[in-house]
mmCIF file with all atom_site columns, C-alpha atoms in Angstrom:
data_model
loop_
_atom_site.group_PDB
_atom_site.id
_atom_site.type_symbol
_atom_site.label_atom_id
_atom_site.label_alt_id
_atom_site.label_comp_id
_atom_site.label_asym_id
_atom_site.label_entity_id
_atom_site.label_seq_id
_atom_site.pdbx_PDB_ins_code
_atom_site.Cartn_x
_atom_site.Cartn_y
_atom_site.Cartn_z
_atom_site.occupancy
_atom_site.B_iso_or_equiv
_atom_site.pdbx_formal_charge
_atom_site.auth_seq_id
_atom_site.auth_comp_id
_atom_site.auth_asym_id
_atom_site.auth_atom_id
_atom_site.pdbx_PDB_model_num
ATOM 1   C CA . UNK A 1 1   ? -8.712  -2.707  -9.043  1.00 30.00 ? 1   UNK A CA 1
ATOM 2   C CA . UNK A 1 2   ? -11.328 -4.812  -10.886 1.00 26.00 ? 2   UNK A CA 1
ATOM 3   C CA . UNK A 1 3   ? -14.074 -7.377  -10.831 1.00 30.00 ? 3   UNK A CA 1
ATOM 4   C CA . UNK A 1 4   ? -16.849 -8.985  -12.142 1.00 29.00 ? 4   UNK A CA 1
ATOM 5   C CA . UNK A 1 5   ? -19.551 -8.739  -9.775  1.00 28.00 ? 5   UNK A CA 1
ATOM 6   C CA . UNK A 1 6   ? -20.396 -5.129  -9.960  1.00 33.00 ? 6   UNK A CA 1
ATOM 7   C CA . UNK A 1 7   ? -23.972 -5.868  -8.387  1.00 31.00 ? 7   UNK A CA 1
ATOM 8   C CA . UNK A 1 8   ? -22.934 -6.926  -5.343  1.00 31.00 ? 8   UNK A CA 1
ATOM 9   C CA . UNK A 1 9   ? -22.507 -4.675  -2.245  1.00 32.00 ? 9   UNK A CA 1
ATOM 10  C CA . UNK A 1 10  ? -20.814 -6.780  0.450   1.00 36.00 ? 10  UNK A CA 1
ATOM 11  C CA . UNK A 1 11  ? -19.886 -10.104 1.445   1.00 31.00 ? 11  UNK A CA 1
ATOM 12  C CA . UNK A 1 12  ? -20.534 -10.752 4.913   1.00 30.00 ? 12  UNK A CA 1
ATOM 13  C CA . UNK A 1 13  ? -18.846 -14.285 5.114   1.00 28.00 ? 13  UNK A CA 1
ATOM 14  C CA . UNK A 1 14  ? -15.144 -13.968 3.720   1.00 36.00 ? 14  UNK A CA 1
ATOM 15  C CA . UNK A 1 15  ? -15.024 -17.421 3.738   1.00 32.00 ? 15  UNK A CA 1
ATOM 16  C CA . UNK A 1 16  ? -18.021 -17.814 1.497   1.00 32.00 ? 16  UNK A CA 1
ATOM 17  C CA . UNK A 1 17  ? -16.232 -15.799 -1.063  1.00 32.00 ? 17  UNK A CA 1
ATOM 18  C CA . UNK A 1 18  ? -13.568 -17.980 -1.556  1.00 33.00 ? 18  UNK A CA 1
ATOM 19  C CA . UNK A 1 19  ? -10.997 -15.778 0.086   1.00 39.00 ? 19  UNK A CA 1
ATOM 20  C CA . UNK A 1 20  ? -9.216  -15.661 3.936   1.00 41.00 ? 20  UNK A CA 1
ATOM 21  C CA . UNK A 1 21  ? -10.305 -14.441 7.069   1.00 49.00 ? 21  UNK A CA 1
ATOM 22  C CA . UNK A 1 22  ? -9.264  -10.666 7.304   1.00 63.00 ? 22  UNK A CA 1
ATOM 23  C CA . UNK A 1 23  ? -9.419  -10.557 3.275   1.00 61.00 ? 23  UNK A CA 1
ATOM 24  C CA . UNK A 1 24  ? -11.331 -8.622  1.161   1.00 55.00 ? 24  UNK A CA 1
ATOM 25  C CA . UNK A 1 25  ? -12.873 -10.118 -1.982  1.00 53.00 ? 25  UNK A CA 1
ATOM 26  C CA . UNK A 1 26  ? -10.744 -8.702  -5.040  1.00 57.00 ? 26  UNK A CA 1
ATOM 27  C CA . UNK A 1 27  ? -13.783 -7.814  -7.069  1.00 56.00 ? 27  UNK A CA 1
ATOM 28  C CA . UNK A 1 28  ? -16.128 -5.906  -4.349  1.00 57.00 ? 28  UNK A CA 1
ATOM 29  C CA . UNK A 1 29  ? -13.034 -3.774  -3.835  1.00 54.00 ? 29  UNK A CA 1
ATOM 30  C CA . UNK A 1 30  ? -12.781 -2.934  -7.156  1.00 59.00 ? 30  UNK A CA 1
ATOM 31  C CA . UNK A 1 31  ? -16.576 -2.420  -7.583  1.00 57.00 ? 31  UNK A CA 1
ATOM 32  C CA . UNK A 1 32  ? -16.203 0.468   -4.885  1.00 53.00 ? 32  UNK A CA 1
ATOM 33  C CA . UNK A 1 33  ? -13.272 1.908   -6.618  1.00 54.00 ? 33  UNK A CA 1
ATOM 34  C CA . UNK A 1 34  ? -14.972 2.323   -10.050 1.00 56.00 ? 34  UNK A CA 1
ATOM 35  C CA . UNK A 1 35  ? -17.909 3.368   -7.909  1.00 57.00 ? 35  UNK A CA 1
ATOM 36  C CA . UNK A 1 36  ? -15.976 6.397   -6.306  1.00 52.00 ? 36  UNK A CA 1
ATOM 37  C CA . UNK A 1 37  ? -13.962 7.133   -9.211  1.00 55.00 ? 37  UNK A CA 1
ATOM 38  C CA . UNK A 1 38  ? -12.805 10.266  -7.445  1.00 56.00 ? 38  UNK A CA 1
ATOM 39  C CA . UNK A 1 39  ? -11.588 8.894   -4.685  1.00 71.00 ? 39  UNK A CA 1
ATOM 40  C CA . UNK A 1 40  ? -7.488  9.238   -4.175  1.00 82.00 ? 40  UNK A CA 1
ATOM 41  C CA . UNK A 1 41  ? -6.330  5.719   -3.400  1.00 86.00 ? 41  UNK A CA 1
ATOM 42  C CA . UNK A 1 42  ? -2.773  4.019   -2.240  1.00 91.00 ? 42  UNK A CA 1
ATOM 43  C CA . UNK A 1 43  ? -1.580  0.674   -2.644  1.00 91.00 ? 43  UNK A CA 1
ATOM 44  C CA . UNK A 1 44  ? 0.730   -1.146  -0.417  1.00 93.00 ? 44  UNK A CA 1
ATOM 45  C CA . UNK A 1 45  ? 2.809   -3.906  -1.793  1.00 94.00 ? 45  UNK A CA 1
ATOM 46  C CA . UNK A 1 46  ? 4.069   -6.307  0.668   1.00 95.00 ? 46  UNK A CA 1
ATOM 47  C CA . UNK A 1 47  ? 5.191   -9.860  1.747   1.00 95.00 ? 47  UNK A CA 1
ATOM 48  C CA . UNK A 1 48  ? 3.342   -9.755  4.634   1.00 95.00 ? 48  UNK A CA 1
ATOM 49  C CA . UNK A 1 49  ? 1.362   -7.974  7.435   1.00 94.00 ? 49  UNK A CA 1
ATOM 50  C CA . UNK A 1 50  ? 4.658   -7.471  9.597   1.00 94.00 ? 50  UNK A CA 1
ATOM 51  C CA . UNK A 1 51  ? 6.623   -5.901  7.309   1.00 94.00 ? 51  UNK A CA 1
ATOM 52  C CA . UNK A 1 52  ? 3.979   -3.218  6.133   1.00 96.00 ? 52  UNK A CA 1
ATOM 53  C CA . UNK A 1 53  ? 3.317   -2.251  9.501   1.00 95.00 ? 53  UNK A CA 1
ATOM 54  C CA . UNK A 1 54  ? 6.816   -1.774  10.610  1.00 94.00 ? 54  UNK A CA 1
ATOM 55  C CA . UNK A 1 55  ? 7.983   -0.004  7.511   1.00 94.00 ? 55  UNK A CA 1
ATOM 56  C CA . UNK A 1 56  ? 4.812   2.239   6.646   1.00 95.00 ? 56  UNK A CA 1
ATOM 57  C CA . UNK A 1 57  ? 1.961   2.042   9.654   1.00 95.00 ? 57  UNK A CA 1
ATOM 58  C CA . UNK A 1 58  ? 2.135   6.074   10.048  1.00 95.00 ? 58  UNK A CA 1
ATOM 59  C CA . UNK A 1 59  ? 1.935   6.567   6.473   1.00 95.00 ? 59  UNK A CA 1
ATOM 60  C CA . UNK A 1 60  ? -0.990  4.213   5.930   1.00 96.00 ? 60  UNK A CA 1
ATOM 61  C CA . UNK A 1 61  ? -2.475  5.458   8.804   1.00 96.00 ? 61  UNK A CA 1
ATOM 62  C CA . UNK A 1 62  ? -2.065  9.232   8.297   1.00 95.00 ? 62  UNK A CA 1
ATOM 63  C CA . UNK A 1 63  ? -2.961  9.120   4.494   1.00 93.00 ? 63  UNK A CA 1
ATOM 64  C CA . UNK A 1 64  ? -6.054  7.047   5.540   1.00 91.00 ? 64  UNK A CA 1
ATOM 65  C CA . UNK A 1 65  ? -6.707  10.067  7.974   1.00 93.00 ? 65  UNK A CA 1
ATOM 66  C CA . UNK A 1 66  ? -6.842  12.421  4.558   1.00 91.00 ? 66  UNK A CA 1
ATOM 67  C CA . UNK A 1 67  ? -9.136  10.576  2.695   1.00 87.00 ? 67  UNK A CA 1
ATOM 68  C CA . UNK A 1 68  ? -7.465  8.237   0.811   1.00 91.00 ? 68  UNK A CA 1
ATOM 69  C CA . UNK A 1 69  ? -8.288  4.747   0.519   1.00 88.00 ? 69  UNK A CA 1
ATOM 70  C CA . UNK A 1 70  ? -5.612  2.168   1.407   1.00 91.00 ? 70  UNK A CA 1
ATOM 71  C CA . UNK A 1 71  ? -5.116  -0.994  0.086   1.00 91.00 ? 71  UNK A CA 1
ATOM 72  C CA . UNK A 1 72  ? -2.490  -3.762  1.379   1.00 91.00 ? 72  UNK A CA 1
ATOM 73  C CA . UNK A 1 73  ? -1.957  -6.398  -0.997  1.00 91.00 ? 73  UNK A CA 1
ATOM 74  C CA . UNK A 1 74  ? -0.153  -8.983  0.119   1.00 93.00 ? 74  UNK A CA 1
ATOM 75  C CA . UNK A 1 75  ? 1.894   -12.258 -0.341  1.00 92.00 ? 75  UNK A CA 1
ATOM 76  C CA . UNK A 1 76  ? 1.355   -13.768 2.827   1.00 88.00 ? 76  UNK A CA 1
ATOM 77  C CA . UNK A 1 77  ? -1.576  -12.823 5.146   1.00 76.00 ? 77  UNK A CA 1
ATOM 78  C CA . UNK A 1 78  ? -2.392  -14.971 8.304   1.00 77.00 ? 78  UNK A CA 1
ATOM 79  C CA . UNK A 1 79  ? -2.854  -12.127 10.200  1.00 87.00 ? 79  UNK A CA 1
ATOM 80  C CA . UNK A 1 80  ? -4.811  -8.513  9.112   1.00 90.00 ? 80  UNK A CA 1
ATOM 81  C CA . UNK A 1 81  ? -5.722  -6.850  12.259  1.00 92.00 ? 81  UNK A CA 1
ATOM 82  C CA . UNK A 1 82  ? -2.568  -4.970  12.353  1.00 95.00 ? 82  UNK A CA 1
ATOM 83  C CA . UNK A 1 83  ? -3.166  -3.202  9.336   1.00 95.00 ? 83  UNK A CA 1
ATOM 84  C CA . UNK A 1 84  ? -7.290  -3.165  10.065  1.00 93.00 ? 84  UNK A CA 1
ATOM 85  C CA . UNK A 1 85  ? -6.245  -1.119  12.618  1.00 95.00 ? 85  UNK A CA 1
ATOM 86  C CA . UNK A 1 86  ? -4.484  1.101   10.628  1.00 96.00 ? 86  UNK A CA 1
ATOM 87  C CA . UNK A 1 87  ? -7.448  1.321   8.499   1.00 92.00 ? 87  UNK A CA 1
ATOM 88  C CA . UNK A 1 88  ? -6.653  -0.401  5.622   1.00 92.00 ? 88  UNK A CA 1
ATOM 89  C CA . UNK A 1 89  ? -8.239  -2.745  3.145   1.00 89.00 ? 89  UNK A CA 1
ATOM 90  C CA . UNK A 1 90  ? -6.348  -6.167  2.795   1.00 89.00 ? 90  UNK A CA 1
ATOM 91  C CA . UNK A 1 91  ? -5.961  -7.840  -0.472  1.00 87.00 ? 91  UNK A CA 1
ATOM 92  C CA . UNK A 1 92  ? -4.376  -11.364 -1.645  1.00 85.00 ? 92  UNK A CA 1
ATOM 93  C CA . UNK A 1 93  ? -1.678  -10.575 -4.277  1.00 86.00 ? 93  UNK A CA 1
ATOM 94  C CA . UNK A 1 94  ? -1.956  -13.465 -6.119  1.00 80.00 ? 94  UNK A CA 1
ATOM 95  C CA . UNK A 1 95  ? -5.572  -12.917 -6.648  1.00 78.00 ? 95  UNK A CA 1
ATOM 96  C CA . UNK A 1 96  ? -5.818  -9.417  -7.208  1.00 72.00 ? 96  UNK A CA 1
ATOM 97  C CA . UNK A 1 97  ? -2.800  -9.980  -9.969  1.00 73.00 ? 97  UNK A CA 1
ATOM 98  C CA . UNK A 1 98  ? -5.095  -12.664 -11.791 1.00 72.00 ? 98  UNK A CA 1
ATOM 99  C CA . UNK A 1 99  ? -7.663  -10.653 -12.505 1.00 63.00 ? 99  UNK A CA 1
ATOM 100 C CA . UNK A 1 100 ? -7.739  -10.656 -16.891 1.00 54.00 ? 100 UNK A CA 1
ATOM 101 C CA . UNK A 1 101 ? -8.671  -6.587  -16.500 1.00 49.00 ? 101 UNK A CA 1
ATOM 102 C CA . UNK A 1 102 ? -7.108  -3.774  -14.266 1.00 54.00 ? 102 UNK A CA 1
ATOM 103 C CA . UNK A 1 103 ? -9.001  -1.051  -15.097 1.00 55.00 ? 103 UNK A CA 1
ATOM 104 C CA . UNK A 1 104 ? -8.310  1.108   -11.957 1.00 58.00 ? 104 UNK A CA 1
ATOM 105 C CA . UNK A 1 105 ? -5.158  1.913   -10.371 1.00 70.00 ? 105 UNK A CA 1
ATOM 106 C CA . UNK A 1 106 ? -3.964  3.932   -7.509  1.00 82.00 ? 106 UNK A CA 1
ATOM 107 C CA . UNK A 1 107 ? -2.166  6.816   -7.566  1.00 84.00 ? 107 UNK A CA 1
ATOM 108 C CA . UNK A 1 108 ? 0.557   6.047   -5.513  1.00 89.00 ? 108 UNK A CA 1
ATOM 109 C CA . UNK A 1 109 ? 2.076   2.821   -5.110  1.00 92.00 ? 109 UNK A CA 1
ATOM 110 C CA . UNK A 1 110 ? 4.127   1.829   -2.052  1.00 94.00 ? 110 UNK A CA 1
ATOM 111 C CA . UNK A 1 111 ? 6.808   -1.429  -2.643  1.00 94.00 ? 111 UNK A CA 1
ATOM 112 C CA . UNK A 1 112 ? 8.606   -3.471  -0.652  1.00 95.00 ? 112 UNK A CA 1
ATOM 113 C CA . UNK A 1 113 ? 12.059  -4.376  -2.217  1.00 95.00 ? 113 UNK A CA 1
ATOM 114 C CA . UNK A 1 114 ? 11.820  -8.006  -2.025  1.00 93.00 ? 114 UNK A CA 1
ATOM 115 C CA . UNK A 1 115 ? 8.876   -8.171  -3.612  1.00 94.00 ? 115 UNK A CA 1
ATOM 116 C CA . UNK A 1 116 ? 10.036  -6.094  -6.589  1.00 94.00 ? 116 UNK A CA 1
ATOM 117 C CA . UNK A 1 117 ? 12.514  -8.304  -6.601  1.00 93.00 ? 117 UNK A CA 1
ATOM 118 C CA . UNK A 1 118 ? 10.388  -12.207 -6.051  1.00 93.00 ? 118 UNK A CA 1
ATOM 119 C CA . UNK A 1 119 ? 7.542   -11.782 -8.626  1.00 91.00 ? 119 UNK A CA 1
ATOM 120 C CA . UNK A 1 120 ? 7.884   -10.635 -12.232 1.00 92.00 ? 120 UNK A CA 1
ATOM 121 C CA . UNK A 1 121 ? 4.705   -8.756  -12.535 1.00 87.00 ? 121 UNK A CA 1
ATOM 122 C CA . UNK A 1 122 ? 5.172   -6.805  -9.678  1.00 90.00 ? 122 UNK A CA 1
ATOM 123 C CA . UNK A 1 123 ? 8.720   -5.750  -11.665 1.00 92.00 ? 123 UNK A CA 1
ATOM 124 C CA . UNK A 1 124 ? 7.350   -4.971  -14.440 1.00 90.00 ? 124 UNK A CA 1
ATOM 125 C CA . UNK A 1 125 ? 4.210   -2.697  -12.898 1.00 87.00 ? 125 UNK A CA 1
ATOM 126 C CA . UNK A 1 126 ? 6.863   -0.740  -10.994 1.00 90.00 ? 126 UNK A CA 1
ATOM 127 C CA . UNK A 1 127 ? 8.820   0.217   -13.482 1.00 91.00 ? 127 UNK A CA 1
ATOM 128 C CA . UNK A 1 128 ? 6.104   1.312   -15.717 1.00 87.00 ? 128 UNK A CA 1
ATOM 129 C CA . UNK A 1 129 ? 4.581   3.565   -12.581 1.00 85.00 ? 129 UNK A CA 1
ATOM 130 C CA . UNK A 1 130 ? 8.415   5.152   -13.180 1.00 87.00 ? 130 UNK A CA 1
ATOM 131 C CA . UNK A 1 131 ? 8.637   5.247   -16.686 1.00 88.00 ? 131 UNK A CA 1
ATOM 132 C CA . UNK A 1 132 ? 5.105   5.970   -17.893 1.00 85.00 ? 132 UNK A CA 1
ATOM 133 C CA . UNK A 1 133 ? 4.108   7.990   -15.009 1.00 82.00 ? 133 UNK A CA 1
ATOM 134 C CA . UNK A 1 134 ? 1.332   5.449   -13.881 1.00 80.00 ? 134 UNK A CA 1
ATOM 135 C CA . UNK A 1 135 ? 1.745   5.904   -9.863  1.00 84.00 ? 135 UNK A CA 1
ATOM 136 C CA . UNK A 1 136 ? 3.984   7.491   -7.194  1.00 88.00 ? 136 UNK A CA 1
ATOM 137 C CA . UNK A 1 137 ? 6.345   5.475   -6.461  1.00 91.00 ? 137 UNK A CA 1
ATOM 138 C CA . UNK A 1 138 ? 8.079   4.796   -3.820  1.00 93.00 ? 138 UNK A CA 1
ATOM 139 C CA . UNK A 1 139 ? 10.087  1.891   -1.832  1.00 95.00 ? 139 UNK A CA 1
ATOM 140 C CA . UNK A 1 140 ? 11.023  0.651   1.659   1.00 95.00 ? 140 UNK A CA 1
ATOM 141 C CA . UNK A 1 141 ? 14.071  -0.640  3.054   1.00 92.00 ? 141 UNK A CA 1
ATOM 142 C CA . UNK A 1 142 ? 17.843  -0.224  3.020   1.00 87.00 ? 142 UNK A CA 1
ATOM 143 C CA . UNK A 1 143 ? 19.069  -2.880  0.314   1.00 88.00 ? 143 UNK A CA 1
ATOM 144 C CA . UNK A 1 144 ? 17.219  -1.753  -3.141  1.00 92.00 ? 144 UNK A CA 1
ATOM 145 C CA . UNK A 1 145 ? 17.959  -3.436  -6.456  1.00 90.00 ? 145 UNK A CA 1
ATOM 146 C CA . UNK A 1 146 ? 20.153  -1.834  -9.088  1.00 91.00 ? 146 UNK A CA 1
ATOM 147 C CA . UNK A 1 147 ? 16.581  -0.972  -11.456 1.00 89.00 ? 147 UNK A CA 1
ATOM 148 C CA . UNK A 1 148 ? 15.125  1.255   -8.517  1.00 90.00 ? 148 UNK A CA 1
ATOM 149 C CA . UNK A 1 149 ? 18.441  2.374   -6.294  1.00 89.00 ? 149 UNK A CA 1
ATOM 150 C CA . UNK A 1 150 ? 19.383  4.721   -9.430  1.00 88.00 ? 150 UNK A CA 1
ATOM 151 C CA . UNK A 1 151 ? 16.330  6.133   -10.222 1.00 90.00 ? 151 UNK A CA 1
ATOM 152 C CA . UNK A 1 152 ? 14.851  7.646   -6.080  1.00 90.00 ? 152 UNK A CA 1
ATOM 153 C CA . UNK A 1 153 ? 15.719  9.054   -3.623  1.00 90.00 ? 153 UNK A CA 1
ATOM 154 C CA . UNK A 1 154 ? 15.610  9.186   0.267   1.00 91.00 ? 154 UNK A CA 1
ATOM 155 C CA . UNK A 1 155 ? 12.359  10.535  1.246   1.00 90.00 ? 155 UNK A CA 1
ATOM 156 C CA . UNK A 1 156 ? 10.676  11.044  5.150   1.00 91.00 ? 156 UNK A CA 1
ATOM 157 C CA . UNK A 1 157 ? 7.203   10.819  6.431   1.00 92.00 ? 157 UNK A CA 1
ATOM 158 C CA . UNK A 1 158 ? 6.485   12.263  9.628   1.00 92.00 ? 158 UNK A CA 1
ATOM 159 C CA . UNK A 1 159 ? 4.040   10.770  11.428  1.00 95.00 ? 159 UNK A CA 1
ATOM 160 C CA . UNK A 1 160 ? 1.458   12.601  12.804  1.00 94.00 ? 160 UNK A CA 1
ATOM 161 C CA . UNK A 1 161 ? 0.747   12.353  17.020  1.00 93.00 ? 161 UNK A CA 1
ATOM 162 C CA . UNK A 1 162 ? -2.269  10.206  15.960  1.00 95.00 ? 162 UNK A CA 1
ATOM 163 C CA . UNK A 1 163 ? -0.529  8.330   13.588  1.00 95.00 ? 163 UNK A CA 1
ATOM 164 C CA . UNK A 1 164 ? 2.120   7.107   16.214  1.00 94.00 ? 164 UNK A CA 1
ATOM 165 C CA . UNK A 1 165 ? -0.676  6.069   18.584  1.00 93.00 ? 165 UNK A CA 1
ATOM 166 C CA . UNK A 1 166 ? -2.376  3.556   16.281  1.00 94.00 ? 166 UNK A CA 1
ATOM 167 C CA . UNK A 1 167 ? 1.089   2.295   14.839  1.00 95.00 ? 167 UNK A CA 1
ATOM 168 C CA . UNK A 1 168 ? 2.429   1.513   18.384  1.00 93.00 ? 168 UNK A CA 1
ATOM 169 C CA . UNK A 1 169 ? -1.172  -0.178  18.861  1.00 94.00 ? 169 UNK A CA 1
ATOM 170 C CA . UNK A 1 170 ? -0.862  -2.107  15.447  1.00 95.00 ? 170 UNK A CA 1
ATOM 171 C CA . UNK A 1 171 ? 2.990   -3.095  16.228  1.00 94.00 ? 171 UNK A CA 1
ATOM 172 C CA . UNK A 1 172 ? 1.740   -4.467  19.747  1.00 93.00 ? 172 UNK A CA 1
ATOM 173 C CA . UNK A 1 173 ? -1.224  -6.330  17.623  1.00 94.00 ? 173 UNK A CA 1
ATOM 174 C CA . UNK A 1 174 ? 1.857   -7.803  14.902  1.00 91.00 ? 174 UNK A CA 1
ATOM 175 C CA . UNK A 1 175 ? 4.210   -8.455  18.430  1.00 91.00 ? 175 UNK A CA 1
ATOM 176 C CA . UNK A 1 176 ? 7.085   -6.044  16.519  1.00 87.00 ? 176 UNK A CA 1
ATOM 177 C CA . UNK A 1 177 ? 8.586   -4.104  19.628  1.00 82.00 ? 177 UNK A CA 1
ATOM 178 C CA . UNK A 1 178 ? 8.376   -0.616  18.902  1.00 72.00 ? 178 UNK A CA 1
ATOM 179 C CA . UNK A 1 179 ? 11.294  1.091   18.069  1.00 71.00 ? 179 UNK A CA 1
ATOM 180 C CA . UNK A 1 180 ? 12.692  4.573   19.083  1.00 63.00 ? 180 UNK A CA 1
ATOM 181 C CA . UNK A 1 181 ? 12.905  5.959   16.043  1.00 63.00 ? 181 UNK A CA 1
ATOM 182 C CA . UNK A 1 182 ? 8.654   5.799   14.948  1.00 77.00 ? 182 UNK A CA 1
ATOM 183 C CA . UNK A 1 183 ? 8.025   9.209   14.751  1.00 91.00 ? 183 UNK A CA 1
ATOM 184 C CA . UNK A 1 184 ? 9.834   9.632   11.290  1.00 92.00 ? 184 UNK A CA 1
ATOM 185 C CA . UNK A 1 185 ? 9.670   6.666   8.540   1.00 94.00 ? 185 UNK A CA 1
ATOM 186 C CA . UNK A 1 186 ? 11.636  6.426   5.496   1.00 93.00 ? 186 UNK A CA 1
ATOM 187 C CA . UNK A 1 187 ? 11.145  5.476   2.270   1.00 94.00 ? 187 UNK A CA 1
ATOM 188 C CA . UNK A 1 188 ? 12.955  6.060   -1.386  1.00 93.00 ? 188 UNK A CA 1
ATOM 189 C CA . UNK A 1 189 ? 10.718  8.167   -3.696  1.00 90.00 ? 189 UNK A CA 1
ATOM 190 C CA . UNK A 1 190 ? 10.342  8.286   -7.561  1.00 83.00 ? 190 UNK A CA 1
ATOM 191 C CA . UNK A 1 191 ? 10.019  11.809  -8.963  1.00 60.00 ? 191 UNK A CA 1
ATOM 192 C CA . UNK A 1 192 ? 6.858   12.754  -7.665  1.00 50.00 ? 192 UNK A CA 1
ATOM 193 C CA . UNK A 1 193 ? 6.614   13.740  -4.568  1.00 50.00 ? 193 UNK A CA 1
ATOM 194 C CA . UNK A 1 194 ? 3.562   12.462  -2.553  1.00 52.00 ? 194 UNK A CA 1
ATOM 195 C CA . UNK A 1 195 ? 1.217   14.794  -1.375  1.00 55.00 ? 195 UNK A CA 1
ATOM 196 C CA . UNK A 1 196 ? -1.914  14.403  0.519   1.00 53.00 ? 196 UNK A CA 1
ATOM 197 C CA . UNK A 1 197 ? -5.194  15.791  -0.148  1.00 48.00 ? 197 UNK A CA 1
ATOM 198 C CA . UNK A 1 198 ? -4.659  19.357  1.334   1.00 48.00 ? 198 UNK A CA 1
ATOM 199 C CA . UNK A 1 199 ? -1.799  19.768  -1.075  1.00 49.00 ? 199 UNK A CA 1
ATOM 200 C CA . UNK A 1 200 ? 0.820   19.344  1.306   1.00 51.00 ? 200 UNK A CA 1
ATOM 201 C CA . UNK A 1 201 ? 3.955   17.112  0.826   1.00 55.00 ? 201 UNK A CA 1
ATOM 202 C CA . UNK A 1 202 ? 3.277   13.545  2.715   1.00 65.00 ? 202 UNK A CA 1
ATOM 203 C CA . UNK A 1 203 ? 6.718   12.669  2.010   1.00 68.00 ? 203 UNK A CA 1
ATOM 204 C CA . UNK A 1 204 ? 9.707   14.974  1.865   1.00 66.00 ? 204 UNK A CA 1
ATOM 205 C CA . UNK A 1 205 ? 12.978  14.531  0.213   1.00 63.00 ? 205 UNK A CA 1
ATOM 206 C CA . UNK A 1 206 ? 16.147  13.928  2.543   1.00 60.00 ? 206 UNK A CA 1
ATOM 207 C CA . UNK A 1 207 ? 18.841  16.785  2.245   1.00 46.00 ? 207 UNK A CA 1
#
């Protein structure tokens, strides 16, 4: 993630900054990352707040819980606290894509289908985090296009007890109804396995 105003620490109005309420100024985020270069970082790719929640909450949550920092970047955005809660950073997709220079990039990369799918760029960075190694990558969802169906696999996350807890409070915060099935989420997974900072697998393959 990248920016121009390296200088500056914060930015205490949002709206000052030319961006949302709930949204976090593309460049100060990227200013931290180059700042903590050692830091292990995820980014979720999403259409909006809903959908990241229902699909990955425990894994946002749980690899926020290990250290890592988590940025949602998203299409559509009227609503953050769900994933605030979860404890991660919200971005605008548009403008963190429109930035001239990306000069840091997270090591894992989690994608909803239909944005793969709706925006070119997106397209094009996933399949270069499969075929140049850039990022972990791995996908959401049931109906996966041909490019990415072929090339992962079925993968589980299993949420931690904590993890549950703040996903059932950021589904009540989104109004999802919680389903029965939150204490495992699923996801397809490139060839790398994710692992979180303790060495452990954070997703494992289906048999």
């Amino acid at each position: 993630m990248i920016g121009s105003r390296d200088e500056q620490a914060d930015c205490p109005l949002e709206t000052e900054c030319g961006v949302g309420a709930g949204l976090h100024p593309v460049d100060i985020v990227r200013a931290h990352a180059r700042r903590h270069p050692l830091r292990h970082r995820l980014a979720i790719v999403a259409p909006n707040t809903v959908d990241a929640v229902q699909y990955a909450g425990g894994f946002i949550f749980d690899r926020m819980m290990g250290g890592w920092e988590v940025v949602a970047v998203l299409t559509e955005h009227d609503d953050v606290r769900p994933l605030e809660i979860l404890g991660a950073t919200v971005l605008d997709l548009t403008t963190a894509m429109a930035s001239p220079v990306h000069d840091t990039w997270p090591e894992s990369v989690l994608l909803a289908p239909d944005v793969f799918v709706s925006h070119e760029w997106v397209r094009k960075g996933a399949l270069d985090c499969l075929d140049k190694g850039l990022a972990e990558l791995s996908v959401w969802g049931d109906d996966l296009p041909d490019e990415l169906a072929r090339r992962v696999a079925t993968a589980h996350h299993r949420l931690s007890t904590a993890a549950q807890a703040f996903k059932r409070c950021a589904l009540a915060a989104a109004g999802i109804p919680e389903r029965a099935d939150e204490a495992v989420e699923t996801f397809h997974s490139g060839e790398v396995l994710l692992a979180d900072l303790r060495g452990r697998q954070a997703l494992v393959r289906a048999v």
